[in-house]
Amino acid sequence: MSVDQSDITKVALLARLKIDEADIPQYVDNLSNILGLVEQMSEVNTDDVVPMAHPLDAAQRLRADEVTETDQRDSFQALAPEVESGLYLVPKVIE
Amino acid sequence: MHTKTISQLSAALRSGEVSSVELTTLFLDRIKQHNPALNCFISITEAQALEAAAVADQRLTAGNGAPLTGVPIAHKDIFCTQGVKTTCGSRMLDNFIAPYESTCTARFRDAGAVMLGKTNMDEFAMGSSNETSYYGAVKNPWDQGRVPGGSSGGSVSAVAARLAPAATGTDTGGSIRQPAALCGLTGLKPTYGRVSRFGMIAFASSLDQAGPVTYSAEDAALMMNVMAGFDERDSTSVEREVPDYSANLDNGIEGLKIGLPKEYFGEGLDDSIARVIDAAVKEYEALGAVVKEISLPNTGLAVPIYYVVAPAECSTNLSRFDGVRFGHRCDDPQDLFDLYTRSRGEGFGAEVKRRIMIGTYVLSAGYYDAYYLKAQKIRRLISEDFRAAFEKVDVIMGPTTPSTAFKLGEKADDPVTMYLSDIYTIAVNMAGLPAASIPAGFVDGLPVGLQVIGNYFDESRLLNVAHKYQQATDWHLQLPKEFQ
């Protein structure tokens, strides 16, 4: 399995990653090599195999729907690049 | 004093032979002296450490110290530590002061252990050489032209150079065991779910597990007694009784059944490593163990499926870094899309971006079944191999790594070659099993690790098996020359 430049551009868009034009050929090489390694999977017959999501096949633990977290907005927002009146600021998205 | 194990330091603190403030000062001085060359710490938390040491001394004087009270240790910079910079080795988190404490580090804090600082690591724990850190490569104390292994390279380098008597690490595909092997230390990756992942920055959530990096199995047991246990804040934490890991260290191992997987001794294994492992196995036979050849037929598939499962989970986990709520934000974003893409493009390094790209690709529309689902099926086959093996044997042994520590830069440009250096460690994470690496000898002055894999929740037995070997040999007590 190999990928081309348009795959890289598309995946970078999906992943919201800015990638320099000049680096695209290297991504093509690296990702094609890694997918080449991964390709060995296709030789294995897995028709009747149940996929494994958790090593111990544990079920998701449930708890009562109660508020357990305290309000830490101020301490969390102290870490944000830009806030105002308790809101996170981003560039204008609606004209 | 700096060459003592934490078991010995614990005794010295209790007897009053040394105070925690004295010990902490000693290790802080060693860090200041050697860190510029080794680069194993990202943050040195001197003020907090001395304060915690003074509190520990009061606790010891009052006679209510726990085994690790007053013992200085280092934490991998993947654990959130409240009020302390927590970077995960990334520019993305260069400005991140954790607003809360991970369960793992909180347990050490509550036990009275003194945090010396936060150790360097591959960015977001993605790497096998500690060369992907935003804060620069870490050096191997045995040969500073070589890598310490990764991703817990800073923790391992610090302990190997005796800048800290023990440290925490995390292991997603070998990130405790591989560097422990390359630096001559004891490293344990517990069963998945044994140690809480709460507050441990997520890489691949179905594989990540924290564990100790120490000189000896006896020390690893002391660390596990603090780290292990159920945590309701980690949804994958296992609710199961925690044994006293120190209790069975001295049990005899006569009749222990050791399985040697033939796939771990084939092509790709350096001959000189194979000889060291053979000698270690002979030592176990002399101690009364019985050796059997076994087969783990799907071993060769572990690396290929890892590079589907781990990137898929990492691309999902790392989508939280968006330049909005915390972490790096680019200058002058033109619009929201520009803010996301440039913040992420600048904040993440090359290896992290590569894995996000792979993960996004394999999870993109139309590919899920062919990649992630297929990998999860093969993951079951790998687990079944181990399940069948553990019906015949008590532990599985083999090399931790196919070669000794490689040179800095040697594999940095070739991701696939780098990935294959984890060939013996990855299957264990896929199955969720516990495994340790213990020092078993040297090749050309570089340490070699013996990997011991156990059945689920059999950490006590692994530590017992490792301890008996360490009673009969002294590989684990060897020190790199410059750091004696």
Coordinates of C-alpha atoms in Angstrom, one line a residue, chain B residues 11-482:
Chain B
A11 CA 16.3 1.6 56.0
A12 CA 18.9 4.3 56.3
L13 CA 16.2 7.0 56.6
R14 CA 14.4 5.0 59.3
S15 CA 17.5 4.4 61.4
G16 CA 18.3 8.1 61.2
E17 CA 21.6 7.3 59.5
V18 CA 20.6 10.0 56.9
S19 CA 17.8 12.6 56.7
S20 CA 15.6 13.0 53.7
V21 CA 16.8 16.6 53.3
E22 CA 20.4 15.3 53.1
L23 CA 19.5 12.6 50.6
T24 CA 17.5 15.0 48.5
T25 CA 20.3 17.6 48.5
L26 CA 22.8 14.9 47.5
F27 CA 20.6 13.8 44.5
L28 CA 19.8 17.4 43.5
D29 CA 23.6 18.2 43.5
R30 CA 24.2 15.1 41.3
I31 CA 21.5 16.2 38.9
K32 CA 23.0 19.7 38.6
Q33 CA 26.4 18.2 38.0
H34 CA 25.4 15.6 35.4
N35 CA 22.2 16.8 33.8
P36 CA 23.9 19.2 31.4
A37 CA 25.6 16.2 29.7
L38 CA 22.8 13.6 30.0
N39 CA 19.8 15.9 29.5
C40 CA 17.6 13.5 31.4
F41 CA 15.5 16.1 33.3
I42 CA 13.2 18.6 31.7
S43 CA 12.3 20.2 35.1
I44 CA 14.2 20.1 38.4
T45 CA 11.8 20.8 41.2
E46 CA 14.3 21.8 43.8
A47 CA 12.2 24.0 46.1
Q48 CA 9.3 21.6 46.3
A49 CA 11.7 18.7 46.8
L50 CA 13.4 20.3 49.8
E51 CA 10.1 21.2 51.3
A52 CA 8.7 17.7 50.8
A53 CA 11.9 16.3 52.3
A54 CA 11.6 18.4 55.4
V55 CA 8.0 17.2 55.8
A56 CA 9.1 13.6 55.3
D57 CA 11.8 14.1 58.0
Q58 CA 9.2 15.2 60.5
R59 CA 7.1 12.2 59.6
L60 CA 10.0 9.9 60.0
T61 CA 11.0 11.4 63.4
A62 CA 7.4 11.0 64.5
G63 CA 7.7 7.4 63.6
N64 CA 4.8 7.3 61.1
G65 CA 6.8 7.0 57.9
A66 CA 5.8 4.6 55.1
P67 CA 8.5 2.6 53.2
L68 CA 9.1 5.3 50.7
T69 CA 8.8 8.3 53.0
G70 CA 11.7 10.6 52.4
V71 CA 13.0 8.6 49.4
P72 CA 13.8 10.9 46.5
I73 CA 12.4 9.7 43.1
A74 CA 11.9 11.2 39.6
H75 CA 8.7 11.2 37.5
K76 CA 8.4 10.9 33.8
D77 CA 7.1 14.2 32.4
I78 CA 4.0 12.4 31.2
F79 CA 2.4 12.5 34.6
C80 CA 0.4 15.6 35.5
T81 CA 1.9 17.2 38.6
Q82 CA -0.1 20.0 40.1
G83 CA 1.5 23.4 39.9
V84 CA 4.5 21.9 38.0
K85 CA 5.3 22.2 34.3
T86 CA 4.2 19.0 32.6
T87 CA 5.3 18.9 29.0
C88 CA 5.1 15.3 27.7
G89 CA 8.3 16.2 25.9
S90 CA 6.4 18.4 23.5
R91 CA 6.5 22.1 22.4
M92 CA 2.7 21.8 22.5
L93 CA 2.8 21.7 26.3
D94 CA 5.9 23.8 26.9
N95 CA 3.7 26.3 28.8
F96 CA 1.5 23.8 30.5
I97 CA 1.4 23.9 34.3
A98 CA -0.8 21.0 35.3
P99 CA -3.9 22.0 37.2
Y100 CA -4.3 18.7 38.9
E101 CA -2.2 15.7 40.0
S102 CA -2.1 12.2 38.4
T103 CA -3.2 9.4 40.6
C104 CA 0.1 7.7 40.2
T105 CA 2.2 10.7 41.4
A106 CA -0.4 11.5 44.1
R107 CA 0.1 8.0 45.5
F108 CA 3.9 8.6 45.7
R109 CA 3.4 12.1 47.2
D110 CA 1.0 10.6 49.8
A111 CA 3.5 7.9 50.6
G112 CA 6.0 10.6 51.4
A113 CA 8.3 10.1 48.4
V114 CA 10.1 13.2 47.3
M115 CA 9.9 14.3 43.7
L116 CA 13.3 15.5 42.4
G117 CA 12.0 16.6 39.0
K118 CA 10.3 15.6 35.8
T119 CA 12.3 13.4 33.3
N120 CA 12.8 13.9 29.6
M121 CA 11.0 11.5 27.2
D122 CA 10.2 11.0 23.6
E123 CA 7.5 13.5 22.6
F124 CA 4.1 12.1 23.8
A125 CA 5.9 8.9 24.5
M126 CA 6.3 8.2 20.8
G127 CA 9.8 6.9 20.2
S128 CA 12.3 4.2 21.0
S129 CA 15.4 6.4 21.4
N130 CA 14.4 9.6 23.3
E131 CA 15.5 11.6 20.2
T132 CA 12.0 12.9 19.5
S133 CA 11.8 15.1 22.6
Y134 CA 11.3 18.9 22.0
Y135 CA 13.9 19.2 24.8
G136 CA 16.6 17.3 22.9
A137 CA 18.0 13.8 23.0
V138 CA 18.9 12.1 26.3
K139 CA 22.3 10.3 26.5
N140 CA 23.0 6.8 27.7
P141 CA 25.2 6.9 30.8
W142 CA 27.1 3.8 29.6
D143 CA 28.1 5.6 26.4
Q144 CA 27.1 9.1 25.8
G145 CA 27.3 8.7 22.1
R146 CA 24.4 6.3 22.3
V147 CA 20.7 6.5 23.0
P148 CA 19.2 5.4 26.3
G149 CA 16.2 3.9 24.6
G150 CA 12.7 5.4 24.8
S151 CA 10.3 6.6 25.5
S152 CA 11.1 6.6 29.2
G153 CA 14.7 7.5 28.3
G154 CA 15.1 10.4 30.8
S155 CA 13.9 8.3 33.8
V156 CA 16.1 5.4 32.8
S157 CA 19.2 7.6 32.1
A158 CA 18.7 9.4 35.5
V159 CA 18.5 6.2 37.5
A160 CA 21.4 4.5 35.6
A161 CA 23.6 7.5 36.3
R162 CA 22.4 7.5 40.0
L163 CA 20.9 11.0 39.7
A164 CA 17.8 9.5 41.2
P165 CA 17.5 6.2 43.0
A166 CA 14.2 5.2 41.2
A167 CA 11.8 6.7 38.7
T168 CA 8.4 6.2 37.1
G169 CA 8.0 5.4 33.5
T170 CA 5.2 4.4 31.1
D171 CA 5.1 1.6 28.6
T172 CA 2.9 1.5 25.5
G173 CA 5.0 -0.7 23.2
G174 CA 8.2 -1.2 25.4
S175 CA 8.9 2.3 26.7
I176 CA 9.9 1.0 30.2
R177 CA 11.5 -2.3 29.3
Q178 CA 13.5 -1.3 26.2
P179 CA 15.3 1.6 27.8
A180 CA 15.7 -0.4 31.1
A181 CA 17.5 -3.0 29.0
L182 CA 19.7 -0.5 27.2
C183 CA 20.7 1.2 30.4
G184 CA 21.1 -1.9 32.7
L185 CA 18.2 -1.4 35.0
T186 CA 15.1 -3.3 36.2
G187 CA 11.9 -2.1 34.5
L188 CA 8.4 -3.4 35.0
K189 CA 5.4 -2.9 32.9
P190 CA 2.4 -4.1 34.9
T191 CA -0.8 -5.7 33.7
Y192 CA -3.0 -3.3 31.8
G193 CA -5.4 -1.7 34.3
R194 CA -3.1 -2.4 37.3
V195 CA -1.8 1.2 37.7
S196 CA -4.2 4.1 37.2
R197 CA -3.9 6.1 34.0
F198 CA -5.7 9.1 35.5
G199 CA -3.6 12.2 34.8
M200 CA -1.1 10.3 32.7
I201 CA -1.2 12.1 29.3
A202 CA -2.7 9.6 26.9
F203 CA -0.9 8.2 23.9
A204 CA -2.6 4.9 23.0
S205 CA -5.2 4.3 25.7
S206 CA -5.7 0.6 25.2
L207 CA -2.0 0.0 25.6
D208 CA -0.5 2.6 28.0
Q209 CA 0.5 1.5 31.4
A210 CA 2.8 3.0 34.1
G211 CA 5.5 1.2 35.9
P212 CA 8.7 1.5 37.9
V213 CA 12.3 1.9 36.8
T214 CA 14.7 0.7 39.5
Y215 CA 18.1 -1.0 40.2
S216 CA 16.5 -4.1 41.6
A217 CA 13.4 -6.2 41.6
E218 CA 13.2 -5.6 45.4
D219 CA 13.0 -1.9 44.7
A220 CA 10.4 -2.4 41.9
A221 CA 8.3 -4.2 44.5
L222 CA 8.4 -1.3 46.8
M223 CA 7.4 1.1 44.0
M224 CA 4.6 -1.2 42.9
N225 CA 3.2 -1.3 46.5
V226 CA 2.6 2.4 46.1
M227 CA 1.6 2.6 42.4
A228 CA -0.8 -0.3 42.0
G229 CA -4.5 -0.2 42.8
F230 CA -7.9 0.5 41.6
D231 CA -8.9 4.1 40.7
E232 CA -12.5 5.0 40.0
R233 CA -11.3 8.0 37.9
D234 CA -9.7 5.6 35.4
S235 CA -12.5 3.8 33.5
T236 CA -10.1 1.0 32.6
S237 CA -8.6 0.5 36.1
V238 CA -9.1 -3.0 37.4
E239 CA -10.9 -3.5 40.6
R240 CA -8.9 -6.3 42.1
E241 CA -7.0 -6.8 45.3
V242 CA -3.3 -5.6 45.4
P243 CA -0.9 -8.1 46.9
D244 CA 2.1 -7.1 48.9
Y245 CA 4.7 -7.3 46.1
S246 CA 7.5 -7.6 48.6
A247 CA 6.1 -10.6 50.3
N248 CA 7.0 -13.4 47.9
L249 CA 10.4 -12.1 46.6
D250 CA 12.4 -14.8 48.4
N251 CA 10.2 -17.8 47.4
G252 CA 12.2 -20.6 45.9
I253 CA 11.9 -21.1 42.1
E254 CA 12.6 -24.8 42.0
G255 CA 10.4 -26.4 39.3
L256 CA 9.5 -23.0 37.8
K257 CA 8.5 -23.6 34.2
I258 CA 10.2 -21.2 31.8
G259 CA 9.0 -21.0 28.2
L260 CA 11.4 -19.8 25.5
P261 CA 9.5 -18.7 22.4
K262 CA 11.4 -19.9 19.4
E263 CA 10.3 -16.8 17.5
Y264 CA 12.3 -14.6 19.9
F265 CA 15.5 -16.3 19.1
G266 CA 15.4 -16.3 15.3
E267 CA 16.5 -13.9 12.5
G268 CA 17.2 -10.4 13.6
L269 CA 18.6 -11.2 17.0
D270 CA 22.2 -10.2 17.5
D271 CA 24.3 -13.3 18.3
S272 CA 26.0 -11.7 21.2
I273 CA 22.7 -10.9 22.8
A274 CA 21.5 -14.5 22.2
R275 CA 24.6 -15.7 24.1
V276 CA 23.9 -13.5 27.1
I277 CA 20.2 -14.6 27.2
D278 CA 21.3 -18.3 27.0
A279 CA 23.6 -17.8 29.9
A280 CA 20.8 -16.2 31.9
V281 CA 18.5 -19.1 31.2
K282 CA 21.3 -21.5 32.3
E283 CA 21.5 -19.6 35.6
Y284 CA 17.8 -20.1 36.1
E285 CA 18.2 -23.8 35.4
A286 CA 20.9 -23.9 38.1
L287 CA 18.4 -22.3 40.4
G288 CA 16.0 -25.2 39.7
A289 CA 13.9 -23.9 36.9
V290 CA 12.8 -26.1 34.0
V291 CA 13.1 -24.8 30.5
K292 CA 10.7 -25.6 27.6
E293 CA 10.7 -24.4 24.0
I294 CA 7.3 -22.8 23.1
S295 CA 5.9 -21.0 20.1
L296 CA 4.1 -17.7 19.8
P297 CA 3.3 -18.0 16.1
N298 CA 1.9 -14.6 15.6
T299 CA 4.9 -12.7 17.0
G300 CA 5.8 -11.2 13.7
L301 CA 2.5 -9.5 13.4
A302 CA 2.8 -7.5 16.7
V303 CA 4.8 -4.6 15.2
P304 CA 2.5 -4.3 12.1
I305 CA -0.7 -4.1 14.1
Y306 CA 0.9 -1.8 16.7
Y307 CA 1.4 0.7 13.9
V308 CA -2.3 0.7 13.3
V309 CA -3.7 0.5 16.8
A310 CA -1.3 3.0 18.5
P311 CA -1.4 5.7 15.8
A312 CA -5.2 5.3 15.5
E313 CA -5.6 5.9 19.2
C314 CA -3.0 8.6 19.3
S315 CA -4.6 10.6 16.5
T316 CA -7.8 10.5 18.5
N317 CA -6.3 11.4 21.8
L318 CA -4.2 14.2 20.4
S319 CA -7.1 15.8 18.7
R320 CA -7.7 17.6 22.1
F321 CA -4.6 19.8 21.4
D322 CA -6.3 22.5 19.4
G323 CA -4.8 25.7 20.5
V324 CA -8.0 26.9 22.2
R325 CA -8.1 25.7 25.8
F326 CA -4.5 25.0 26.7
G327 CA -1.2 24.3 25.1
H328 CA 0.5 26.0 22.2
R329 CA -1.3 28.6 20.0
C330 CA 0.2 30.0 16.8
D331 CA 0.7 33.8 16.5
D332 CA -2.0 35.9 14.6
P333 CA -4.4 33.1 13.5
Q334 CA -6.3 34.3 10.4
D335 CA -9.4 32.1 11.1
L336 CA -10.3 29.1 13.2
F337 CA -9.0 26.6 10.7
D338 CA -5.7 28.5 10.5
L339 CA -5.6 28.5 14.3
Y340 CA -6.1 24.7 14.5
T341 CA -3.7 23.7 11.8
R342 CA -0.8 26.0 12.5
S343 CA -1.0 25.5 16.3
R344 CA -0.9 21.8 15.8
G345 CA 1.7 22.0 13.0
E346 CA 4.0 24.1 15.2
G347 CA 3.3 22.4 18.5
F348 CA 3.9 18.8 17.4
G349 CA 7.3 17.4 16.3
A350 CA 7.9 15.2 13.2
E351 CA 7.3 11.7 14.8
V352 CA 4.1 12.8 16.5
K353 CA 2.8 14.3 13.2
R354 CA 3.7 11.1 11.4
R355 CA 1.7 9.0 13.8
I356 CA -1.2 11.4 13.7
M357 CA -1.2 11.1 9.9
I358 CA -1.1 7.3 10.0
G359 CA -3.8 7.2 12.6
T360 CA -6.0 9.6 10.7
Y361 CA -5.4 7.6 7.5
V362 CA -6.3 4.2 8.9
L363 CA -9.4 5.6 10.6
S364 CA -10.6 7.6 7.6
A365 CA -13.8 6.7 5.8
G366 CA -13.7 3.3 4.1
Y367 CA -10.5 2.1 5.8
Y368 CA -11.7 1.3 9.3
D369 CA -12.4 -2.4 8.6
A370 CA -9.3 -3.0 6.6
Y371 CA -7.0 -1.5 9.2
Y372 CA -8.2 -0.9 12.8
L373 CA -10.8 -3.7 12.9
K374 CA -8.3 -6.1 11.2
A375 CA -5.6 -5.1 13.7
Q376 CA -8.0 -5.7 16.7
K377 CA -8.7 -9.2 15.4
I378 CA -5.0 -10.0 15.0
R379 CA -4.6 -8.6 18.5
R380 CA -6.8 -11.3 19.8
L381 CA -4.7 -13.9 17.9
I382 CA -1.6 -12.6 19.6
S383 CA -3.3 -12.8 23.0
E384 CA -4.5 -16.3 22.3
D385 CA -0.8 -17.3 21.6
F386 CA 0.1 -16.2 25.1
R387 CA -2.9 -17.8 26.7
A388 CA -2.0 -21.1 25.2
A389 CA 1.6 -20.7 26.3
F390 CA 0.7 -19.9 29.9
E391 CA -1.2 -23.2 30.0
K392 CA 2.2 -24.9 29.7
V393 CA 4.7 -22.6 31.4
D394 CA 4.8 -20.1 34.4
V395 CA 6.8 -17.4 32.7
I396 CA 8.2 -16.6 29.3
M397 CA 11.7 -15.4 28.8
G398 CA 13.7 -13.9 25.9
P399 CA 15.7 -10.9 25.0
T400 CA 14.2 -7.5 25.6
T401 CA 15.8 -5.9 22.6
P402 CA 17.4 -7.3 19.4
S403 CA 20.6 -5.3 20.0
T404 CA 22.4 -3.2 22.6
A405 CA 22.0 0.6 22.6
F406 CA 22.4 2.1 19.2
K407 CA 24.2 5.4 18.3
L408 CA 22.5 8.7 18.5
G409 CA 21.1 9.5 15.0
E410 CA 21.6 6.0 13.7
K411 CA 17.9 5.2 13.2
A412 CA 16.4 8.7 13.4
D413 CA 15.7 9.0 9.7
D414 CA 14.2 5.6 9.2
P415 CA 10.9 5.2 11.2
V416 CA 10.4 1.5 10.2
T417 CA 13.9 0.4 11.4
M418 CA 13.3 2.3 14.6
Y419 CA 9.9 0.6 15.1
L420 CA 11.5 -2.8 14.7
S421 CA 13.7 -2.2 17.7
D422 CA 10.6 -2.9 19.8
I423 CA 9.9 -6.3 18.2
Y424 CA 10.1 -8.3 21.4
T425 CA 8.2 -5.9 23.7
I426 CA 5.2 -4.8 21.7
A427 CA 3.2 -8.1 21.7
V428 CA 3.1 -7.9 25.5
N429 CA 1.2 -4.5 25.3
M430 CA -1.1 -5.9 22.7
A431 CA -2.1 -8.7 25.1
G432 CA -2.1 -6.5 28.1
L433 CA 0.3 -8.8 30.0
P434 CA 2.9 -7.8 32.7
A435 CA 6.6 -8.1 31.8
A436 CA 9.9 -7.0 33.2
S437 CA 13.4 -6.4 31.8
I438 CA 16.3 -7.2 34.1
P439 CA 20.0 -6.7 33.6
A440 CA 21.6 -10.0 32.3
G441 CA 25.1 -9.1 31.2
F442 CA 27.1 -6.9 28.8
V443 CA 28.2 -6.9 25.2
D444 CA 31.2 -4.6 24.5
G445 CA 30.5 -2.7 27.7
L446 CA 26.8 -2.1 26.9
P447 CA 24.0 -3.6 29.1
V448 CA 21.7 -6.4 27.8
G449 CA 18.2 -7.0 29.2
L450 CA 16.4 -10.3 29.8
Q451 CA 12.7 -10.0 29.4
V452 CA 10.4 -12.0 31.7
I453 CA 6.8 -12.1 30.7
G454 CA 4.1 -13.2 33.1
N455 CA 0.4 -14.1 33.1
Y456 CA -2.2 -11.5 33.9
F457 CA -1.7 -10.0 37.4
D458 CA 1.3 -12.2 38.0
E459 CA 3.6 -9.2 38.9
S460 CA 4.5 -10.8 42.2
R461 CA 5.8 -13.9 40.5
L462 CA 7.8 -11.8 38.0
L463 CA 9.4 -9.9 40.8
N464 CA 10.2 -13.1 42.6
V465 CA 11.7 -14.6 39.5
A466 CA 13.8 -11.4 38.9
H467 CA 14.8 -11.2 42.6
K468 CA 16.1 -14.7 42.7
Y469 CA 18.3 -14.1 39.7
Q470 CA 19.5 -10.8 41.2
Q471 CA 20.5 -12.7 44.4
A472 CA 22.6 -15.1 42.3
T473 CA 24.1 -12.5 39.9
D474 CA 25.4 -8.9 40.2
W475 CA 24.6 -7.5 36.7
H476 CA 22.1 -5.2 38.2
L477 CA 24.7 -3.7 40.6
Q478 CA 27.1 -2.6 37.8
L479 CA 27.6 1.1 37.4
P480 CA 28.7 3.2 34.5
K481 CA 32.3 4.4 35.2
E482 CA 31.7 8.1 35.2

